[in-house]
């Protein structure tokens, strides 16, 4: 759709976010040659990684040789701006960043952290993947997911509604419906 | 000796009956209408939990659910800040004439991650005493909570107050949208012990698993 022929490509950024802790296995998986080449092949020009408290630092690259331009930072108070700018989001499985991304209507790959003790987080990502609102991956399957994903198959997420709970609470307490 | 045994038995029996009575009436909707505004305690979890709670508050009638008391864990700086932003927006909308309708408080955790079990006995006693004081001060009529663990001691105290006839409150627990297949530990405790008057879930498969829960669709 861009209609550009490579000389003055528009910026198409992939934003990776690990949230408030660390998720080195995700950053490592994104920082592999095969993943970066595949992203580049799919027309993405930039890779911005929010790496949190992780100790693995990805290789920075200015992208002058036609490869992906890679940047990273630890934390930022305005992840929202990165999400808004992104053409593709690769995120940890926290519900906050999942719904923030879906609400912006951005294509999303959620990567489940299998090292977490109480891993209920995969439940939400898998349910939403089944409903085709996002793609669900593990660090070791990330490349496969990127290589085979069809972004057109994603179904836009319709925001939920708190009215039904509010109504039930009101009724229970004896307040009239209005 | 026999007299003592009889007295203890009577006390225990009446306590059991009182608990059953409280559980029975807790699950029953109120009949009295119209009602006055209700003192509302809102227990904020963190991150996603707080976002879901604020979504609910944005559609609840602020003039019915007031005054509002917000409680978050002392280790969670963000939640109360988000709640105060929400309250400021609300005050702007209503012209700020409503006066003091919201208060923000922090609660101590009984045990921090990595703390030793010996010292945690002391901190637990301190945390419980602090929670008791807060609850006696707030005397909530409505408690809104959605996990994680912070809400359990407060709900237990609220239930204890109901049993003792000190203060009646309706406890509403909204399970997080992140729970698709199983309730969280907080959800299970409140469900199994009949401590929540109403327990809401956001996915239909959870309601099938826990039939006393109410399915309300997604909040996010």
CSV table of C-alpha atoms in Angstrom, one decimal:
chain,number,residue,atom,x,y,z
A,1,UNK,CA,0.0,0.0,0.0
A,2,UNK,CA,2.9,2.3,0.7
A,3,UNK,CA,3.8,2.5,-3.0
A,4,UNK,CA,7.4,3.3,-2.2
A,5,UNK,CA,10.2,1.7,-4.1
A,6,UNK,CA,12.8,1.5,-1.4
A,7,UNK,CA,14.6,4.8,-1.8
A,8,UNK,CA,12.5,6.9,0.6
A,9,UNK,CA,10.8,4.3,2.6
A,10,UNK,CA,8.2,5.5,5.1
A,11,UNK,CA,9.1,4.5,8.7
A,12,UNK,CA,7.3,1.3,9.7
A,13,UNK,CA,8.2,0.6,13.3
A,14,UNK,CA,8.0,-2.6,15.3
A,15,UNK,CA,7.6,-1.9,19.0
A,16,UNK,CA,8.7,-4.5,21.5
A,17,UNK,CA,7.7,-4.1,25.2
A,18,UNK,CA,8.5,-6.3,28.2
A,19,UNK,CA,6.6,-4.2,30.8
A,20,UNK,CA,7.7,-3.3,34.3
A,21,UNK,CA,10.0,-6.3,34.9
A,22,UNK,CA,12.3,-8.1,32.6
A,23,UNK,CA,11.9,-10.6,29.8
A,24,UNK,CA,15.3,-11.3,28.4
A,25,UNK,CA,14.3,-14.4,26.5
A,26,UNK,CA,11.9,-12.2,24.5
A,27,UNK,CA,14.5,-9.5,23.8
A,28,UNK,CA,17.0,-12.3,22.8
A,29,UNK,CA,14.4,-13.9,20.5
A,30,UNK,CA,13.7,-10.6,18.8
A,31,UNK,CA,17.4,-9.8,18.5
A,32,UNK,CA,18.1,-12.9,16.3
A,33,UNK,CA,19.2,-12.5,12.7
A,34,UNK,CA,16.3,-14.6,11.4
A,35,UNK,CA,13.6,-12.5,13.2
A,36,UNK,CA,15.2,-9.2,12.1
A,37,UNK,CA,15.5,-10.4,8.5
A,38,UNK,CA,11.9,-11.6,8.4
A,39,UNK,CA,10.7,-8.3,9.8
A,40,UNK,CA,12.7,-6.4,7.2
A,41,UNK,CA,11.4,-8.7,4.5
A,42,UNK,CA,7.9,-7.8,5.6
A,43,UNK,CA,8.6,-4.1,5.1
A,44,UNK,CA,9.3,-3.0,8.6
A,45,UNK,CA,12.1,-0.4,8.8
A,46,UNK,CA,12.6,0.1,12.6
A,47,UNK,CA,12.8,-2.0,15.7
A,48,UNK,CA,12.3,-0.2,19.0
A,49,UNK,CA,12.7,-2.4,22.1
A,50,UNK,CA,11.6,-1.5,25.7
A,51,UNK,CA,13.7,-3.9,27.6
A,52,UNK,CA,12.8,-3.1,31.2
A,53,UNK,CA,15.1,-4.4,33.9
A,54,UNK,CA,16.6,-7.0,31.6
A,55,UNK,CA,20.4,-7.6,31.5
A,56,UNK,CA,20.5,-8.6,27.8
A,57,UNK,CA,21.2,-5.6,25.6
A,58,UNK,CA,20.3,-6.0,21.9
A,59,UNK,CA,22.7,-5.0,19.2
A,60,UNK,CA,22.0,-1.4,18.1
A,61,UNK,CA,22.0,-0.7,14.4
A,62,UNK,CA,21.5,2.4,12.4
A,63,UNK,CA,20.0,0.4,9.6
A,64,UNK,CA,22.1,2.1,6.9
A,65,UNK,CA,22.9,-1.1,5.1
A,66,UNK,CA,19.2,-1.6,4.4
A,67,UNK,CA,18.7,-3.7,7.5
A,68,UNK,CA,16.4,-2.9,10.4
A,69,UNK,CA,17.2,0.2,12.4
A,70,UNK,CA,17.4,-1.1,16.0
A,71,UNK,CA,17.0,1.0,19.1
A,72,UNK,CA,16.3,0.2,22.7
A,73,UNK,CA,15.5,1.8,26.1
A,74,UNK,CA,14.8,0.5,29.6
A,75,UNK,CA,11.7,2.4,30.7
A,76,UNK,CA,9.7,5.4,29.5
A,77,UNK,CA,6.8,7.2,30.9
A,78,UNK,CA,5.2,7.4,27.5
A,79,UNK,CA,4.9,3.9,26.2
A,80,UNK,CA,1.6,5.1,24.7
A,81,UNK,CA,3.5,7.2,22.2
A,82,UNK,CA,5.5,4.2,21.0
A,83,UNK,CA,2.4,2.1,20.7
A,84,UNK,CA,0.6,4.8,18.7
A,85,UNK,CA,3.6,5.1,16.3
A,86,UNK,CA,4.0,1.4,15.9
A,87,UNK,CA,2.9,-0.6,12.9
A,88,UNK,CA,3.4,-3.9,14.8
A,89,UNK,CA,3.6,-4.5,18.5
A,90,UNK,CA,5.3,-7.5,20.1
A,91,UNK,CA,4.4,-7.5,23.8
A,92,UNK,CA,4.7,-9.4,27.0
A,93,UNK,CA,1.4,-11.0,28.2
A,94,UNK,CA,0.3,-8.3,30.8
A,95,UNK,CA,-3.3,-7.3,30.4
A,96,UNK,CA,-2.5,-3.6,30.5
A,97,UNK,CA,-0.4,-3.5,27.4
A,98,UNK,CA,-2.5,-6.1,25.6
A,99,UNK,CA,-5.7,-4.0,25.9
A,100,UNK,CA,-3.9,-0.7,25.3
A,101,UNK,CA,-2.5,-2.1,22.0
A,102,UNK,CA,-5.8,-3.6,20.9
A,103,UNK,CA,-7.7,-0.4,21.7
A,104,UNK,CA,-5.3,1.4,19.3
A,105,UNK,CA,-6.1,-1.2,16.6
A,106,UNK,CA,-2.5,-2.2,16.2
A,107,UNK,CA,-1.5,-5.7,15.1
A,108,UNK,CA,-0.2,-7.5,18.1
A,109,UNK,CA,1.9,-10.6,18.9
A,110,UNK,CA,1.8,-11.5,22.5
A,111,UNK,CA,4.8,-13.5,23.8
A,112,UNK,CA,4.1,-15.6,26.9
A,113,UNK,CA,6.9,-15.7,29.5
A,114,UNK,CA,7.1,-19.4,30.4
A,115,UNK,CA,9.6,-18.6,33.3
A,116,UNK,CA,6.9,-17.0,35.4
A,117,UNK,CA,5.8,-19.0,38.5
A,118,UNK,CA,2.1,-18.4,38.4
A,119,UNK,CA,1.5,-18.5,34.7
A,120,UNK,CA,-2.1,-17.5,34.4
A,121,UNK,CA,-1.1,-14.8,31.9
A,122,UNK,CA,-1.1,-17.2,29.0
A,123,UNK,CA,-4.9,-17.8,29.5
A,124,UNK,CA,-5.8,-14.3,28.3
A,125,UNK,CA,-3.4,-14.3,25.4
A,126,UNK,CA,-4.6,-17.7,24.2
A,127,UNK,CA,-8.2,-16.8,24.5
A,128,UNK,CA,-7.8,-13.6,22.5
A,129,UNK,CA,-5.7,-15.5,20.0
A,130,UNK,CA,-8.4,-18.0,19.6
A,131,UNK,CA,-10.8,-15.1,18.9
A,132,UNK,CA,-8.3,-13.8,16.3
A,133,UNK,CA,-7.6,-10.5,18.0
A,134,UNK,CA,-3.9,-11.2,18.3
A,135,UNK,CA,-1.2,-13.7,17.7
A,136,UNK,CA,0.1,-15.7,20.6
A,137,UNK,CA,3.7,-16.9,20.7
A,138,UNK,CA,6.4,-18.3,23.0
A,139,UNK,CA,10.0,-16.9,22.7
A,140,UNK,CA,11.0,-20.0,20.8
A,141,UNK,CA,8.1,-19.8,18.4
A,142,UNK,CA,8.3,-16.1,17.7
A,143,UNK,CA,10.1,-16.5,14.4
A,144,UNK,CA,7.6,-19.0,13.1
A,145,UNK,CA,4.7,-16.8,14.1
A,146,UNK,CA,6.2,-13.8,12.4
A,147,UNK,CA,7.0,-15.8,9.3
A,148,UNK,CA,3.6,-17.3,8.9
A,149,UNK,CA,1.3,-14.6,10.3
A,150,UNK,CA,-1.4,-13.1,8.2
A,151,UNK,CA,-2.3,-9.6,9.5
A,152,UNK,CA,-5.4,-9.4,7.4
A,153,UNK,CA,-6.9,-12.4,9.3
A,154,UNK,CA,-7.0,-10.4,12.6
A,155,UNK,CA,-10.4,-9.3,13.8
A,156,UNK,CA,-10.5,-5.8,15.4
A,157,UNK,CA,-11.1,-5.9,19.1
A,158,UNK,CA,-14.3,-4.3,20.3
A,159,UNK,CA,-13.9,-2.7,23.7
A,160,UNK,CA,-15.8,-4.1,26.6
A,161,UNK,CA,-18.5,-2.4,28.6
A,162,UNK,CA,-18.8,-2.0,32.4
A,163,UNK,CA,-22.5,-1.2,32.2
A,164,UNK,CA,-23.7,-4.8,32.9
A,165,UNK,CA,-21.8,-5.0,36.2
A,166,UNK,CA,-22.8,-1.5,37.2
A,167,UNK,CA,-26.4,-2.4,36.6
A,168,UNK,CA,-26.2,-5.6,38.7
A,169,UNK,CA,-24.5,-3.8,41.6
A,170,UNK,CA,-27.2,-1.1,41.5
A,171,UNK,CA,-30.0,-3.6,41.4
A,172,UNK,CA,-28.5,-5.6,44.2
A,173,UNK,CA,-28.3,-2.5,46.4
A,174,UNK,CA,-31.9,-1.5,45.6
A,175,UNK,CA,-31.1,1.5,43.4
A,176,UNK,CA,-33.6,2.1,40.6
A,177,UNK,CA,-32.4,1.5,37.0
A,178,UNK,CA,-32.0,4.7,35.1
B,1,UNK,CA,-17.6,-28.4,84.5
B,2,UNK,CA,-20.7,-29.5,82.6
B,3,UNK,CA,-22.0,-25.9,82.8
B,4,UNK,CA,-18.8,-24.6,81.1
B,5,UNK,CA,-19.2,-27.2,78.3
B,6,UNK,CA,-22.8,-26.2,77.8
B,7,UNK,CA,-21.9,-22.5,77.7
B,8,UNK,CA,-19.1,-23.1,75.2
B,9,UNK,CA,-21.4,-25.2,73.0
B,10,UNK,CA,-24.2,-22.6,73.1
B,11,UNK,CA,-21.7,-19.9,72.1
B,12,UNK,CA,-20.2,-21.9,69.3
B,13,UNK,CA,-23.6,-22.9,68.0
B,14,UNK,CA,-24.9,-19.4,68.0
B,15,UNK,CA,-21.7,-18.2,66.2
B,16,UNK,CA,-22.3,-20.9,63.5
B,17,UNK,CA,-25.9,-19.8,63.2
B,18,UNK,CA,-24.9,-16.2,63.0
B,19,UNK,CA,-22.3,-17.0,60.3
B,20,UNK,CA,-24.9,-19.0,58.3
B,21,UNK,CA,-27.4,-16.1,58.8
B,22,UNK,CA,-24.8,-13.6,57.5
B,23,UNK,CA,-24.0,-15.8,54.5
B,24,UNK,CA,-27.7,-16.2,53.7
B,25,UNK,CA,-28.5,-12.6,53.8
B,26,UNK,CA,-25.3,-11.5,52.1
B,27,UNK,CA,-26.4,-13.1,48.9
B,28,UNK,CA,-29.9,-11.4,49.0
B,29,UNK,CA,-30.5,-8.1,47.2
B,30,UNK,CA,-31.7,-5.2,49.2
B,31,UNK,CA,-35.5,-4.6,49.1
B,32,UNK,CA,-35.6,-1.1,50.6
B,33,UNK,CA,-35.9,1.6,48.0
B,34,UNK,CA,-35.1,4.4,47.3
B,35,UNK,CA,-31.7,4.3,49.0
B,36,UNK,CA,-29.4,6.9,50.2
B,37,UNK,CA,-25.8,7.2,48.9
B,38,UNK,CA,-23.6,4.4,50.1
B,39,UNK,CA,-20.2,4.7,51.8
B,40,UNK,CA,-18.0,2.9,49.2
B,41,UNK,CA,-14.6,1.3,49.8
B,42,UNK,CA,-12.7,0.7,46.6
B,43,UNK,CA,-9.7,-1.6,46.9
B,44,UNK,CA,-7.2,-1.1,44.2
B,45,UNK,CA,-5.0,-3.9,43.0
B,46,UNK,CA,-2.2,-2.7,40.7
B,47,UNK,CA,-1.6,-2.2,37.0
B,48,UNK,CA,-4.3,-4.0,35.1
B,49,UNK,CA,-6.5,-4.5,38.2
B,50,UNK,CA,-6.7,-0.8,38.8
B,51,UNK,CA,-7.4,-0.1,35.1
B,52,UNK,CA,-10.4,-2.4,35.2
B,53,UNK,CA,-11.7,-0.9,38.5
B,54,UNK,CA,-11.5,2.6,37.1
B,55,UNK,CA,-13.4,1.4,34.0
B,56,UNK,CA,-16.2,0.2,36.4
B,57,UNK,CA,-16.1,3.4,38.4
B,58,UNK,CA,-16.5,5.5,35.3
B,59,UNK,CA,-20.0,4.1,34.8
B,60,UNK,CA,-21.1,3.8,38.4
B,61,UNK,CA,-23.2,6.8,39.6
B,62,UNK,CA,-20.8,9.0,41.6
B,63,UNK,CA,-23.7,10.5,43.6
B,64,UNK,CA,-24.9,7.1,44.7
B,65,UNK,CA,-21.5,5.6,45.5
B,66,UNK,CA,-20.2,8.2,47.8
B,67,UNK,CA,-18.2,9.1,49.7
B,68,UNK,CA,-15.5,6.9,48.1
B,69,UNK,CA,-12.5,5.5,50.0
B,70,UNK,CA,-9.7,4.2,48.0
B,71,UNK,CA,-7.2,1.8,49.4
B,72,UNK,CA,-4.0,0.5,47.8
B,73,UNK,CA,-1.0,-1.4,49.0
B,74,UNK,CA,1.7,0.9,50.4
B,75,UNK,CA,4.2,-0.6,47.8
B,76,UNK,CA,1.9,0.5,44.9
B,77,UNK,CA,2.4,4.2,44.2
B,78,UNK,CA,0.7,4.3,40.8
B,79,UNK,CA,-2.9,3.1,41.7
B,80,UNK,CA,-3.8,5.9,44.1
B,81,UNK,CA,-2.3,8.4,41.7
B,82,UNK,CA,-4.5,7.1,38.9
B,83,UNK,CA,-7.6,7.1,41.2
B,84,UNK,CA,-6.9,10.7,42.2
B,85,UNK,CA,-6.6,11.7,38.5
B,86,UNK,CA,-10.0,9.9,38.0
B,87,UNK,CA,-11.5,11.8,41.0
B,88,UNK,CA,-10.2,15.1,39.7
B,89,UNK,CA,-11.8,14.6,36.3
B,90,UNK,CA,-15.0,13.7,38.0
B,91,UNK,CA,-14.9,16.8,40.1
B,92,UNK,CA,-14.3,18.9,37.0
B,93,UNK,CA,-17.4,17.3,35.4
B,94,UNK,CA,-19.6,18.0,38.3
B,95,UNK,CA,-18.2,21.5,38.8
B,96,UNK,CA,-16.4,20.4,42.0
B,97,UNK,CA,-19.3,21.4,44.2
B,98,UNK,CA,-19.6,17.9,45.7
B,99,UNK,CA,-17.1,18.8,48.4
B,100,UNK,CA,-15.0,16.0,50.0
B,101,UNK,CA,-16.2,12.9,48.4
B,102,UNK,CA,-13.0,10.9,48.0
B,103,UNK,CA,-10.3,9.8,50.4
B,104,UNK,CA,-7.1,7.9,49.6
B,105,UNK,CA,-5.4,5.5,51.9
B,106,UNK,CA,-2.5,3.0,51.9
B,107,UNK,CA,-2.4,-0.4,53.6
B,108,UNK,CA,0.6,-2.4,54.7
B,109,UNK,CA,1.3,-5.8,53.3
B,110,UNK,CA,1.7,-8.5,55.9
B,111,UNK,CA,4.7,-9.9,54.2
B,112,UNK,CA,6.9,-8.5,51.5
B,113,UNK,CA,8.5,-10.7,48.9
B,114,UNK,CA,11.6,-12.2,50.4
B,115,UNK,CA,10.9,-11.2,54.0
B,116,UNK,CA,11.7,-13.9,56.6
B,117,UNK,CA,8.8,-15.8,58.3
B,118,UNK,CA,9.9,-14.8,61.8
B,119,UNK,CA,9.8,-11.1,61.2
B,120,UNK,CA,6.6,-11.5,59.2
B,121,UNK,CA,4.7,-12.5,62.3
B,122,UNK,CA,5.3,-9.0,63.7
B,123,UNK,CA,4.5,-7.2,60.4
B,124,UNK,CA,1.4,-9.3,60.0
B,125,UNK,CA,0.0,-8.3,63.4
B,126,UNK,CA,0.8,-4.7,62.5
B,127,UNK,CA,-0.8,-5.0,59.1
B,128,UNK,CA,-4.0,-6.5,60.5
B,129,UNK,CA,-4.3,-3.9,63.3
B,130,UNK,CA,-3.9,-1.2,60.7
B,131,UNK,CA,-6.5,-2.7,58.5
B,132,UNK,CA,-8.9,-3.1,61.4
B,133,UNK,CA,-8.5,0.6,62.3
B,134,UNK,CA,-9.1,1.7,58.7
B,135,UNK,CA,-12.2,-0.5,58.5
B,136,UNK,CA,-13.6,0.9,61.7
B,137,UNK,CA,-13.0,4.4,60.5
B,138,UNK,CA,-14.5,3.8,57.0
B,139,UNK,CA,-17.4,1.6,58.0
B,140,UNK,CA,-18.1,0.8,54.3
B,141,UNK,CA,-21.6,-0.1,53.1
B,142,UNK,CA,-20.2,-1.3,49.8
B,143,UNK,CA,-16.9,-2.8,49.0
B,144,UNK,CA,-15.6,-3.1,45.5
B,145,UNK,CA,-12.6,-5.2,44.8
B,146,UNK,CA,-11.0,-7.2,42.0
B,147,UNK,CA,-7.8,-8.6,43.5
B,148,UNK,CA,-5.0,-9.4,43.9
B,149,UNK,CA,-4.3,-10.3,47.6
B,150,UNK,CA,-4.6,-6.9,49.2
B,151,UNK,CA,-8.4,-7.2,49.3
B,152,UNK,CA,-8.5,-10.5,51.3
B,153,UNK,CA,-7.7,-9.2,54.8
B,154,UNK,CA,-10.1,-6.2,54.3
B,155,UNK,CA,-12.9,-8.5,53.1
B,156,UNK,CA,-12.3,-10.9,56.0
B,157,UNK,CA,-12.5,-8.0,58.4
B,158,UNK,CA,-15.7,-6.8,56.7
B,159,UNK,CA,-17.2,-10.3,57.0
B,160,UNK,CA,-16.1,-10.4,60.7
B,161,UNK,CA,-17.9,-7.1,61.3
B,162,UNK,CA,-21.1,-8.5,59.8
B,163,UNK,CA,-20.9,-11.6,62.0
B,164,UNK,CA,-20.5,-9.4,65.1
B,165,UNK,CA,-23.3,-7.1,64.0
B,166,UNK,CA,-20.9,-4.1,64.0
B,167,UNK,CA,-21.3,-3.0,60.4
B,168,UNK,CA,-23.1,-4.5,57.4
B,169,UNK,CA,-21.4,-4.2,54.0
B,170,UNK,CA,-22.1,-5.7,50.6
B,171,UNK,CA,-18.9,-7.1,49.1
B,172,UNK,CA,-18.6,-7.2,45.3
B,173,UNK,CA,-15.7,-8.9,43.7
B,174,UNK,CA,-15.0,-8.6,40.0
B,175,UNK,CA,-12.6,-11.2,38.7
B,176,UNK,CA,-9.9,-9.8,36.4
B,177,UNK,CA,-10.3,-10.2,32.7
B,178,UNK,CA,-7.0,-12.0,32.7
B,179,UNK,CA,-8.7,-15.0,34.4
B,180,UNK,CA,-10.2,-17.0,31.6
B,181,UNK,CA,-10.2,-20.6,32.9
B,182,UNK,CA,-9.7,-20.4,36.7
B,183,UNK,CA,-10.5,-17.9,39.4
B,184,UNK,CA,-7.5,-16.2,41.0
B,185,UNK,CA,-6.6,-17.2,44.6
B,186,UNK,CA,-8.5,-14.2,45.9
B,187,UNK,CA,-11.5,-15.1,43.8
B,188,UNK,CA,-11.5,-18.7,45.0
B,189,UNK,CA,-11.2,-17.6,48.7
B,190,UNK,CA,-14.1,-15.2,48.4
B,191,UNK,CA,-16.2,-17.6,46.4
B,192,UNK,CA,-15.6,-20.8,48.5
B,193,UNK,CA,-16.0,-19.0,51.9
B,194,UNK,CA,-19.1,-17.2,50.7
B,195,UNK,CA,-17.5,-13.9,51.7
B,196,UNK,CA,-18.4,-12.0,48.5
B,197,UNK,CA,-22.1,-11.0,48.2
B,198,UNK,CA,-21.7,-11.1,44.5
B,199,UNK,CA,-18.8,-12.4,42.4
B,200,UNK,CA,-18.6,-11.3,38.8
B,201,UNK,CA,-16.6,-13.0,36.0
B,202,UNK,CA,-15.8,-11.7,32.6
B,203,UNK,CA,-15.7,-15.0,30.6
B,204,UNK,CA,-18.6,-17.4,30.1
B,205,UNK,CA,-16.5,-20.5,30.7
B,206,UNK,CA,-15.6,-19.3,34.2
B,207,UNK,CA,-19.3,-18.9,35.1
B,208,UNK,CA,-20.0,-22.5,34.0
B,209,UNK,CA,-17.2,-23.6,36.3
B,210,UNK,CA,-18.3,-21.5,39.3
B,211,UNK,CA,-22.2,-21.4,39.0
B,212,UNK,CA,-22.7,-18.9,41.8
B,213,UNK,CA,-20.7,-16.3,39.9
B,214,UNK,CA,-22.4,-13.8,37.6
B,215,UNK,CA,-21.2,-13.5,34.0
B,216,UNK,CA,-21.0,-9.8,33.0
B,217,UNK,CA,-19.0,-9.7,29.8
B,218,UNK,CA,-15.7,-7.9,29.3
B,219,UNK,CA,-14.9,-4.7,31.2
B,220,UNK,CA,-11.9,-3.9,29.0
